[in-house]
C-alpha cells in the first residue's frame, strides 16, 4: 500500500468556523449556539468557542488572542439555516458486509450468517475485491456523517490491514477488528486453531500500531465474532490479550433467541448466561462493545453494568433480521452506556441517522407492546442524537476527544443543510423542506425523521475535510 502513515498528520492550517453550532449537552438536551465562532488549530483541536459573535468581531478578537495570522487562518462559514453538528459514531458495523445491504430476505441470524454473510466475507480474501468494498464503505459512511466507525473486517489478515490503511488515507477515525472465529463457520471460512486465530489477531494489531503508533486515527480492536463462533480456548486467549494490551474488544451478545440457546448448549460450564460466558473468559471489560443486547436478563444487564462494558444498539438490524426490540431505556436506567450501530448488513442502511430514527420508532413499539403509551420508554429526538454522538463516544472510549463541541475536543464535525423552500437557487433540495416558521428544535426533528446524506454538506475529522458534497 506504500507509506501512507503520513495521513495521520493533521491539517496544516488553523481554521475559524462561524455560524450555528448544535451538540448534546446531556441525554435529553441539545445546546444551540447561534452566531458563534469556533477556532480549531492545525492539530484539529478546538481551542476556542465564542457564542454570540459575528465573524468580523471573532476575527478581530479571537485571532490575536490565539496568535493566529489573518492570512493563514481558513474561514468556514455556515450559510443561514445550516449548522455544524458533531460527526456520528457508528459503534458497530461490518465493513465487509456492505455489498449485502438490503439483502436478507426473511432470514434470521443463524441462517442469515450461513446464507448471506459467510460467503461474502470469505470472498474478500481477494484484495482487489476488498479494496473496492472497503473504499466504498468508507466513502459512503463519511458521506452520511460517520466520522468514527467501529469496524469488523473479515478473518483475513491482509484484507483487514487494507481496511486500516484505507481508513487512514481517507481520514476516517476507526476501530479495526479482524474477525476471530474457529468454529461454527463453514470449513472455508474459519481460523484453523485458537493459536492461529490469536497469531493473526496480533498481526493485525501490530499493523495498525505500525501505521498509527499513537492511535490518533485508527485503533486495533480485539474481535471475537460471538461466542458460538469461538471455542473456549480461543476466548480465553483473547481475554488474556485484552488484559495484556488494554485494547478494546467488540463482539455480539444476546441478539437472537436461537443464538442464546446455542450458547447455553455450547458452554454449559462457562457460567449460566451468555454474559457470564464472556465474563468467564475475561471479555467483559470497560472497553468491551457488546452489539445488540436484545434479550439480556436483569442479571446479565447488572453484570454488564458492573463490568462497565458498553452496548451498541442496532435497531435497523434488530428489526430487519427479526431479532427483537432492545430496551434502551431499561439499559440507560441501569447506568449502561449505549451508542448506536448500523450493523451493516444485518442492518440495511449505512446511515447512523437512519439508526437514530429507527431507535425512536422501536422505543415506541416497546411502549405499545407493553400496553403503555406514556412517555417514559419513548426515546426523543434529543436522546437518539445523544446516542449517535456523545453516547457513541463513550462506547468507543473517546468521550474526552469526540462527540461534542468543546475546547480540548477534536473537530470531528458535519455541516448540515436543510432545504429552504423559499431559496430559488438551492443547490440540492434533499428530503427535508423548511418553510421558515420552524423553531430550531423543529428543524432538528425534521432532519432526524427525513434527513439523509443530501443534508450532510461537509465532514471533517481531526480538522481535516474528508467529505464534501458536490
Ligand atoms: N453475530 C455473529 N456474527 C454476526 C454478524 O455478522 N452480524 C450480526 N448482526 N450478528 C452476528
Ligand atoms: Zn454485527
Coordinates of C-alpha atoms and ligand atoms in Angstrom, one line a residue:
X1 CA 0.0 0.0 0.0
X2 CA 3.0 2.3 0.2
X3 CA 3.8 4.6 3.1
X4 CA 0.6 6.3 4.0
X5 CA 1.4 6.8 7.7
X6 CA 1.7 10.5 6.9
X7 CA -2.1 10.6 6.7
X8 CA -2.4 10.7 10.4
X9 CA -0.8 14.1 10.2
X10 CA -3.2 16.9 11.0
X11 CA -4.1 19.6 8.5
X12 CA -1.6 22.4 8.3
X13 CA -3.9 25.4 8.7
X14 CA -5.7 26.9 11.6
X15 CA -9.4 27.2 11.0
X16 CA -12.2 29.5 12.2
X17 CA -15.8 28.3 11.8
X18 CA -18.7 30.6 12.1
X19 CA -22.5 30.1 12.2
X20 CA -24.9 27.9 14.2
X21 CA -23.4 25.0 16.2
X22 CA -25.6 22.3 17.8
X23 CA -24.5 19.5 20.1
X24 CA -25.7 17.4 23.0
X25 CA -25.3 18.9 26.5
X26 CA -26.9 16.0 28.2
X27 CA -29.0 12.9 27.3
X28 CA -32.2 15.0 26.9
X29 CA -30.7 18.4 26.0
X30 CA -29.2 19.9 22.8
X31 CA -27.3 23.1 23.1
X32 CA -27.8 25.7 20.3
X33 CA -25.1 28.2 19.7
X34 CA -26.1 30.8 17.1
X35 CA -23.9 33.5 15.5
X36 CA -21.0 31.7 17.2
X37 CA -17.3 31.1 16.3
X38 CA -15.2 28.0 16.9
X39 CA -11.5 28.1 16.5
X40 CA -9.7 24.8 15.5
X41 CA -5.9 24.7 15.5
X42 CA -3.7 23.0 13.0
X43 CA -3.7 19.8 15.1
X44 CA -7.5 19.6 14.6
X45 CA -8.2 20.5 18.3
X46 CA -10.9 23.0 19.3
X47 CA -9.1 25.9 21.0
X48 CA -11.9 28.4 21.5
X49 CA -15.7 28.6 21.4
X50 CA -17.2 32.0 21.3
X51 CA -21.0 32.4 21.4
X52 CA -22.8 35.5 20.1
X53 CA -20.1 37.0 18.0
X54 CA -20.3 38.0 14.3
X55 CA -17.5 36.9 12.1
X56 CA -15.6 40.2 11.9
X57 CA -15.7 40.5 15.6
X58 CA -14.5 36.9 16.0
X59 CA -11.6 37.6 13.6
X60 CA -10.7 40.9 15.4
X61 CA -10.7 39.4 18.9
X62 CA -10.0 35.6 18.6
X63 CA -7.2 35.6 16.1
X64 CA -4.9 38.0 18.1
X65 CA -5.7 36.1 21.3
X66 CA -4.7 32.9 19.6
X67 CA -1.7 34.5 17.9
X68 CA -3.0 33.4 14.6
X69 CA -2.4 35.5 11.5
X70 CA -5.4 36.6 9.5
X71 CA -3.9 35.3 6.2
X72 CA -3.0 31.9 7.5
X73 CA -6.4 31.1 9.0
X74 CA -9.0 29.4 6.9
X75 CA -12.5 30.7 7.4
X76 CA -15.5 28.4 7.1
X77 CA -18.9 30.0 7.3
X78 CA -22.2 28.1 7.6
X79 CA -24.9 29.6 5.4
X80 CA -28.1 30.7 7.2
X81 CA -30.1 27.7 8.1
X82 CA -27.0 25.4 8.1
X83 CA -25.5 24.1 11.3
X84 CA -22.4 22.4 12.5
X85 CA -23.1 19.1 14.4
X86 CA -20.7 16.5 15.8
X87 CA -19.9 13.7 13.5
X88 CA -21.8 10.5 14.0
X89 CA -20.2 7.5 15.7
X90 CA -21.2 4.1 14.3
X91 CA -20.4 1.8 17.2
X92 CA -21.0 -1.4 15.3
X93 CA -20.7 -2.2 11.5
X94 CA -19.2 -4.9 9.3
X95 CA -17.3 -3.1 6.5
X96 CA -17.0 -6.5 4.8
X97 CA -20.8 -6.9 4.5
X98 CA -21.5 -3.6 2.7
X99 CA -22.3 -5.2 -0.7
X100 CA -25.1 -7.1 1.0
X101 CA -27.0 -4.1 2.4
X102 CA -30.7 -4.8 1.9
X103 CA -30.2 -8.5 1.2
X104 CA -31.6 -10.6 4.0
X105 CA -34.9 -11.9 2.7
X106 CA -36.9 -13.2 5.6
X107 CA -33.9 -14.9 7.3
X108 CA -33.0 -14.7 10.9
X109 CA -29.5 -14.5 12.4
X110 CA -28.1 -18.0 12.2
X111 CA -29.4 -18.8 8.7
X112 CA -28.6 -15.3 7.5
X113 CA -25.0 -15.8 8.5
X114 CA -24.7 -19.0 6.6
X115 CA -26.7 -17.9 3.5
X116 CA -25.6 -14.3 3.0
X117 CA -22.8 -13.4 5.2
X118 CA -20.0 -16.0 5.5
X119 CA -19.8 -16.5 1.7
X120 CA -19.4 -12.7 1.1
X121 CA -16.9 -12.3 3.9
X122 CA -14.8 -15.2 2.6
X123 CA -14.7 -13.7 -0.9
X124 CA -13.0 -10.6 0.5
X125 CA -9.7 -12.5 0.8
X126 CA -9.4 -11.3 -2.8
X127 CA -7.6 -8.0 -2.2
X128 CA -8.9 -6.2 -5.2
X129 CA -12.4 -7.0 -4.1
X130 CA -11.7 -6.0 -0.5
X131 CA -10.2 -2.7 -1.8
X132 CA -13.3 -2.0 -3.8
X133 CA -15.7 -2.8 -1.0
X134 CA -13.7 -1.1 1.8
X135 CA -13.1 2.1 -0.2
X136 CA -16.7 2.3 -1.0
X137 CA -17.9 1.7 2.6
X138 CA -15.6 4.4 3.9
X139 CA -16.7 6.9 1.3
X140 CA -20.4 6.0 1.9
X141 CA -20.3 6.2 5.7
X142 CA -18.3 9.5 5.6
X143 CA -21.0 10.9 3.2
X144 CA -23.6 10.1 5.8
X145 CA -21.6 12.0 8.5
X146 CA -20.0 9.0 10.2
X147 CA -16.6 10.3 11.5
X148 CA -15.9 7.3 13.7
X149 CA -16.6 3.7 12.9
X150 CA -16.1 0.5 14.9
X151 CA -15.4 -1.9 12.0
X152 CA -15.5 -5.6 11.8
X153 CA -13.4 -6.7 8.7
X154 CA -13.1 -10.4 8.0
X155 CA -10.8 -13.3 9.2
X156 CA -8.3 -12.4 6.5
X157 CA -5.2 -10.5 7.7
X158 CA -4.1 -8.7 4.5
X159 CA -7.7 -7.5 3.9
X160 CA -8.1 -6.3 7.5
X161 CA -4.9 -4.4 7.3
X162 CA -6.0 -2.9 4.0
X163 CA -9.2 -1.6 5.7
X164 CA -6.9 0.1 8.3
X165 CA -4.8 1.7 5.6
X166 CA -7.8 2.9 3.7
X167 CA -9.3 4.5 6.9
X168 CA -6.0 6.3 7.4
X169 CA -5.8 7.5 3.8
X170 CA -9.5 8.6 3.8
X171 CA -9.2 10.3 7.1
X172 CA -11.9 8.3 8.9
X173 CA -11.4 7.6 12.6
X174 CA -11.9 3.9 13.1
X175 CA -11.5 0.9 15.3
X176 CA -10.3 -2.0 13.1
X177 CA -11.1 -5.6 14.1
X178 CA -10.0 -8.8 12.4
X179 CA -12.8 -11.3 13.0
X180 CA -11.9 -14.2 15.2
X181 CA -13.8 -17.4 14.6
X182 CA -12.6 -21.0 14.9
X183 CA -15.9 -22.8 14.9
X184 CA -19.5 -22.7 13.6
X185 CA -18.5 -21.2 10.2
X186 CA -18.1 -23.2 7.0
X187 CA -14.8 -25.0 6.6
X188 CA -13.6 -22.5 4.0
X189 CA -14.1 -19.6 6.4
X190 CA -12.6 -20.4 9.8
X191 CA -9.4 -19.8 11.7
X192 CA -7.6 -23.2 11.9
X193 CA -7.0 -23.1 15.6
X194 CA -7.1 -20.8 18.6
X195 CA -3.3 -20.4 18.2
X196 CA -3.7 -19.3 14.6
X197 CA -6.5 -17.0 15.4
X198 CA -4.5 -15.3 18.2
X199 CA -1.4 -15.0 16.0
X200 CA -3.4 -13.4 13.1
X201 CA -5.1 -11.1 15.6
X202 CA -1.7 -10.0 16.8
X203 CA -0.5 -9.4 13.2
X204 CA -3.4 -7.0 12.6
X205 CA -2.8 -5.2 15.9
X206 CA 0.8 -4.8 15.0
X207 CA -0.1 -3.5 11.6
X208 CA -2.5 -0.9 12.9
X209 CA 0.0 0.3 15.5
X210 CA 2.8 0.4 13.0
X211 CA 0.7 2.8 10.9
X212 CA -0.6 4.9 13.7
X213 CA 1.5 4.3 16.8
X214 CA -0.4 6.8 19.0
X215 CA -3.8 5.5 17.8
X216 CA -4.6 9.1 16.7
X217 CA -7.0 8.0 14.0
X218 CA -7.1 4.2 13.9
X219 CA -7.2 1.7 16.8
X220 CA -7.0 -2.0 16.8
X221 CA -9.9 -3.8 18.4
X222 CA -10.0 -7.5 19.6
X223 CA -12.9 -9.1 17.8
X224 CA -14.3 -12.5 18.9
X225 CA -17.1 -12.7 16.4
X226 CA -19.6 -14.1 19.0
X227 CA -19.5 -16.9 21.5
X228 CA -21.0 -19.6 19.2
X229 CA -18.2 -19.0 16.7
X230 CA -15.3 -19.1 19.2
X231 CA -14.0 -22.1 21.2
X232 CA -13.4 -21.7 24.9
X233 CA -9.6 -21.8 24.4
X234 CA -9.8 -19.0 21.8
X235 CA -12.0 -16.8 24.0
X236 CA -9.6 -17.4 26.9
X237 CA -6.6 -16.3 24.8
X238 CA -8.5 -13.2 23.5
X239 CA -9.5 -12.3 27.1
X240 CA -5.9 -12.6 28.1
X241 CA -4.8 -10.5 25.1
X242 CA -7.3 -7.8 26.1
X243 CA -5.8 -7.7 29.6
X244 CA -2.2 -7.6 28.4
X245 CA -2.8 -4.9 25.8
X246 CA -5.6 -2.9 27.4
X247 CA -7.1 -2.8 23.8
X248 CA -10.8 -2.5 23.2
X249 CA -12.9 -5.6 22.5
X250 CA -16.1 -5.9 20.3
X251 CA -18.5 -8.8 19.9
X252 CA -22.2 -9.6 19.7
X253 CA -24.4 -10.6 22.6
X254 CA -27.9 -11.9 23.0
X255 CA -29.2 -10.9 19.6
X256 CA -31.5 -13.8 18.8
X257 CA -33.2 -16.4 20.9
X258 CA -31.8 -19.4 18.9
X259 CA -28.3 -18.0 19.3
X260 CA -28.8 -17.7 23.1
X261 CA -29.9 -21.4 23.2
X262 CA -26.9 -22.3 21.1
X263 CA -24.6 -20.5 23.6
X264 CA -26.2 -22.4 26.5
X265 CA -25.7 -25.7 24.8
X266 CA -22.1 -24.9 23.7
X267 CA -20.8 -23.6 27.0
X268 CA -22.6 -25.5 29.8
X269 CA -19.7 -25.0 32.1
X270 CA -18.9 -21.3 31.5
X271 CA -21.4 -19.5 33.7
X272 CA -25.2 -19.6 33.5
X273 CA -25.8 -17.0 30.9
X274 CA -24.5 -15.5 27.6
X275 CA -23.0 -12.5 29.5
X276 CA -21.4 -14.9 32.0
X277 CA -19.7 -16.9 29.2
X278 CA -17.9 -13.7 28.1
X279 CA -17.2 -12.8 31.7
X280 CA -15.7 -16.2 32.4
X281 CA -13.1 -15.6 29.6
X282 CA -12.3 -12.0 30.7
X283 CA -14.1 -10.5 27.7
X284 CA -16.4 -8.1 29.6
X285 CA -14.1 -5.2 30.2
X286 CA -14.8 -1.4 30.4
X287 CA -13.6 -1.3 26.8
X288 CA -15.9 -4.0 25.5
X289 CA -18.6 -3.1 23.0
X290 CA -21.5 -5.5 23.1
X291 CA -23.7 -5.3 20.0
X292 CA -27.4 -5.9 20.2
X293 CA -28.1 -6.9 23.8
X294 CA -31.7 -7.5 22.8
X295 CA -32.7 -10.3 25.2
X296 CA -30.4 -9.7 28.2
X297 CA -31.8 -10.8 31.5
X298 CA -31.9 -8.5 34.5
X299 CA -28.9 -10.3 36.0
X300 CA -26.9 -10.1 32.8
X301 CA -27.6 -6.4 32.4
X302 CA -26.4 -6.0 36.0
X303 CA -23.2 -7.8 35.2
X304 CA -22.6 -5.7 32.1
X305 CA -23.1 -2.6 34.2
X306 CA -20.8 -3.9 36.9
X307 CA -18.0 -4.6 34.4
X308 CA -18.7 -1.2 32.8
X309 CA -19.0 -2.8 29.4
X310 CA -20.9 -0.8 26.7
X311 CA -23.8 -1.6 24.5
X312 CA -24.2 -0.8 20.7
X313 CA -27.9 -0.5 20.0
X314 CA -28.6 -1.7 16.4
X315 CA -32.3 -1.1 15.8
X316 CA -32.3 -1.4 12.0
X317 CA -30.6 -4.7 12.2
X318 CA -32.8 -6.0 15.1
X319 CA -35.9 -5.2 13.0
X320 CA -34.5 -6.4 9.7
X321 CA -33.4 -9.9 10.7
X322 CA -36.3 -10.1 13.2
X323 CA -34.1 -10.3 16.3
X324 CA -36.2 -8.3 18.7
X325 CA -36.5 -4.9 20.3
X326 CA -33.7 -3.9 22.6
X327 CA -34.9 -2.0 25.7
X328 CA -32.7 1.1 25.5
X329 CA -34.5 3.0 28.3
X330 CA -34.0 0.0 30.6
X331 CA -30.3 -0.2 29.8
X332 CA -29.8 3.5 30.3
X333 CA -31.7 3.4 33.6
X334 CA -29.3 0.7 34.7
X335 CA -26.4 3.1 34.0
X336 CA -25.1 1.2 31.0
X337 CA -23.5 3.4 28.3
X338 CA -25.3 3.0 25.0
X339 CA -24.4 4.1 21.4
X340 CA -25.9 3.4 18.0
X341 CA -24.8 0.9 15.4
X342 CA -25.9 0.4 11.9
X343 CA -24.7 -3.2 12.0
X344 CA -24.4 -3.3 8.2
X345 CA -25.5 -5.6 6.7
X346 CA -27.8 -7.1 9.3
X347 CA -28.9 -3.5 9.2
X348 CA -30.0 -2.4 5.8
X349 CA -28.5 1.2 5.9
X350 CA -25.1 2.7 6.3
X351 CA -26.6 5.8 7.9
X352 CA -26.4 6.4 11.7
X353 CA -29.3 9.0 11.2
X354 CA -31.4 6.1 9.9
X355 CA -30.4 4.1 13.1
X356 CA -31.3 7.1 15.2
X357 CA -34.8 7.4 13.8
X358 CA -35.3 3.6 13.9
X359 CA -34.3 3.8 17.6
X360 CA -37.1 6.3 18.2
X361 CA -39.6 4.0 16.4
X362 CA -38.5 0.8 18.2
X363 CA -38.8 2.6 21.5
X364 CA -42.4 3.4 20.6
X365 CA -43.1 -0.2 19.7
X366 CA -41.8 -1.2 23.1
X367 CA -44.3 1.1 24.7
X368 CA -47.1 -0.4 22.6
X369 CA -46.1 -4.0 23.3
X370 CA -46.0 -3.3 27.0
X371 CA -49.5 -1.8 26.6
X372 CA -48.3 1.6 27.8
X373 CA -48.5 4.8 26.0
X374 CA -46.8 7.1 28.4
X375 CA -43.6 8.9 27.5
X376 CA -41.3 7.0 29.8
X377 CA -39.9 4.4 27.4
X378 CA -40.0 6.6 24.4
X379 CA -36.7 7.9 23.1
X380 CA -36.8 11.5 22.0
X381 CA -35.1 13.2 19.1
X382 CA -32.6 14.7 21.5
X383 CA -31.9 11.4 23.1
X384 CA -31.2 9.5 19.9
X385 CA -28.9 12.3 18.8
X386 CA -27.1 12.0 22.1
X387 CA -26.7 8.2 21.5
X388 CA -25.4 8.9 18.0
X389 CA -22.7 11.3 19.2
X390 CA -21.8 11.5 23.0
X391 CA -23.2 8.1 23.8
X392 CA -21.2 6.6 20.9
X393 CA -18.1 8.4 22.0
X394 CA -18.4 6.8 25.5
X395 CA -19.0 3.4 23.9
X396 CA -15.7 3.6 21.9
X397 CA -13.9 5.1 24.9
X398 CA -13.2 8.5 23.2
X399 CA -15.6 10.8 25.1
X400 CA -12.8 13.2 26.0
X401 CA -12.0 13.6 22.3
X402 CA -15.1 13.4 20.2
X403 CA -18.9 13.6 20.3
X404 CA -19.2 17.3 21.4
X405 CA -18.0 20.8 20.5
X406 CA -15.9 21.8 23.4
X407 CA -12.5 23.3 23.9
X408 CA -9.9 20.5 24.0
X409 CA -12.0 18.1 21.8
X410 CA -11.1 17.3 18.2
X411 CA -13.0 18.8 15.3
X412 CA -15.0 15.7 14.1
X413 CA -17.9 17.5 12.7
X414 CA -20.5 17.6 9.9
X415 CA -22.1 20.6 8.3
X416 CA -25.8 20.0 7.8
X417 CA -28.0 21.9 5.5
X418 CA -31.8 21.6 5.1
X419 CA -33.8 22.8 2.1
X420 CA -35.4 26.3 2.5
X421 CA -38.5 26.2 0.2
X422 CA -38.0 30.0 -0.5
X423 CA -34.5 29.5 -1.7
X424 CA -34.7 29.8 -5.5
X425 CA -31.2 28.7 -6.1
X426 CA -30.9 25.9 -3.6
X427 CA -28.1 23.7 -4.8
X428 CA -29.7 20.5 -3.8
X429 CA -33.2 20.1 -2.3
X430 CA -32.8 16.9 -0.4
X431 CA -35.7 15.4 1.5
X432 CA -36.2 18.0 4.3
X433 CA -38.2 21.1 3.4
X434 CA -38.1 24.0 5.8
X435 CA -40.9 26.6 5.4
X436 CA -39.4 29.3 7.6
X437 CA -41.7 29.1 10.6
X438 CA -40.0 26.2 12.3
X439 CA -38.1 26.6 15.6
X440 CA -34.6 25.2 15.7
X441 CA -35.9 22.2 17.7
X442 CA -38.4 21.6 14.9
X443 CA -35.8 21.8 12.2
X444 CA -33.7 19.2 14.1
X445 CA -36.7 16.9 14.4
X446 CA -37.4 17.3 10.6
X447 CA -33.7 16.4 10.0
X448 CA -33.9 13.3 12.2
X449 CA -37.1 12.0 10.6
X450 CA -36.4 12.8 7.0
X451 CA -32.7 13.7 6.6
X452 CA -30.1 11.7 4.7
X453 CA -26.7 12.2 3.1
X454 CA -28.1 15.0 0.9
X455 CA -28.1 17.1 4.0
X456 CA -24.5 16.3 5.0
X457 CA -22.7 19.0 3.1
X458 CA -19.2 18.7 4.6
X459 CA -17.5 16.4 7.0
X460 CA -14.2 16.9 9.0
X461 CA -12.2 14.6 11.1
X462 CA -9.5 16.0 13.3
X463 CA -10.0 19.3 11.5
X464 CA -9.3 17.7 8.1
X465 CA -12.0 18.0 5.4
X466 CA -12.8 14.4 4.5
X467 CA -16.1 14.7 2.6
X468 CA -17.7 17.5 0.6
X469 CA -21.0 17.2 -1.2
X470 CA -20.7 18.5 -4.7
Ligands
LIG1 N1 -23.5 -12.5 15.1 C1 -22.3 -13.1 14.7 N2 -21.9 -12.5 13.6 C2 -22.8 -11.6 13.3 C3 -22.9 -10.6 12.2 O1 -22.1 -10.6 11.2 N3 -23.9 -9.8 12.2 C4 -24.9 -9.8 13.2 N4 -25.9 -9.0 13.2 N5 -24.8 -10.7 14.2 C5 -23.8 -11.5 14.2
LIG2 ZN1 -22.9 -7.2 13.8

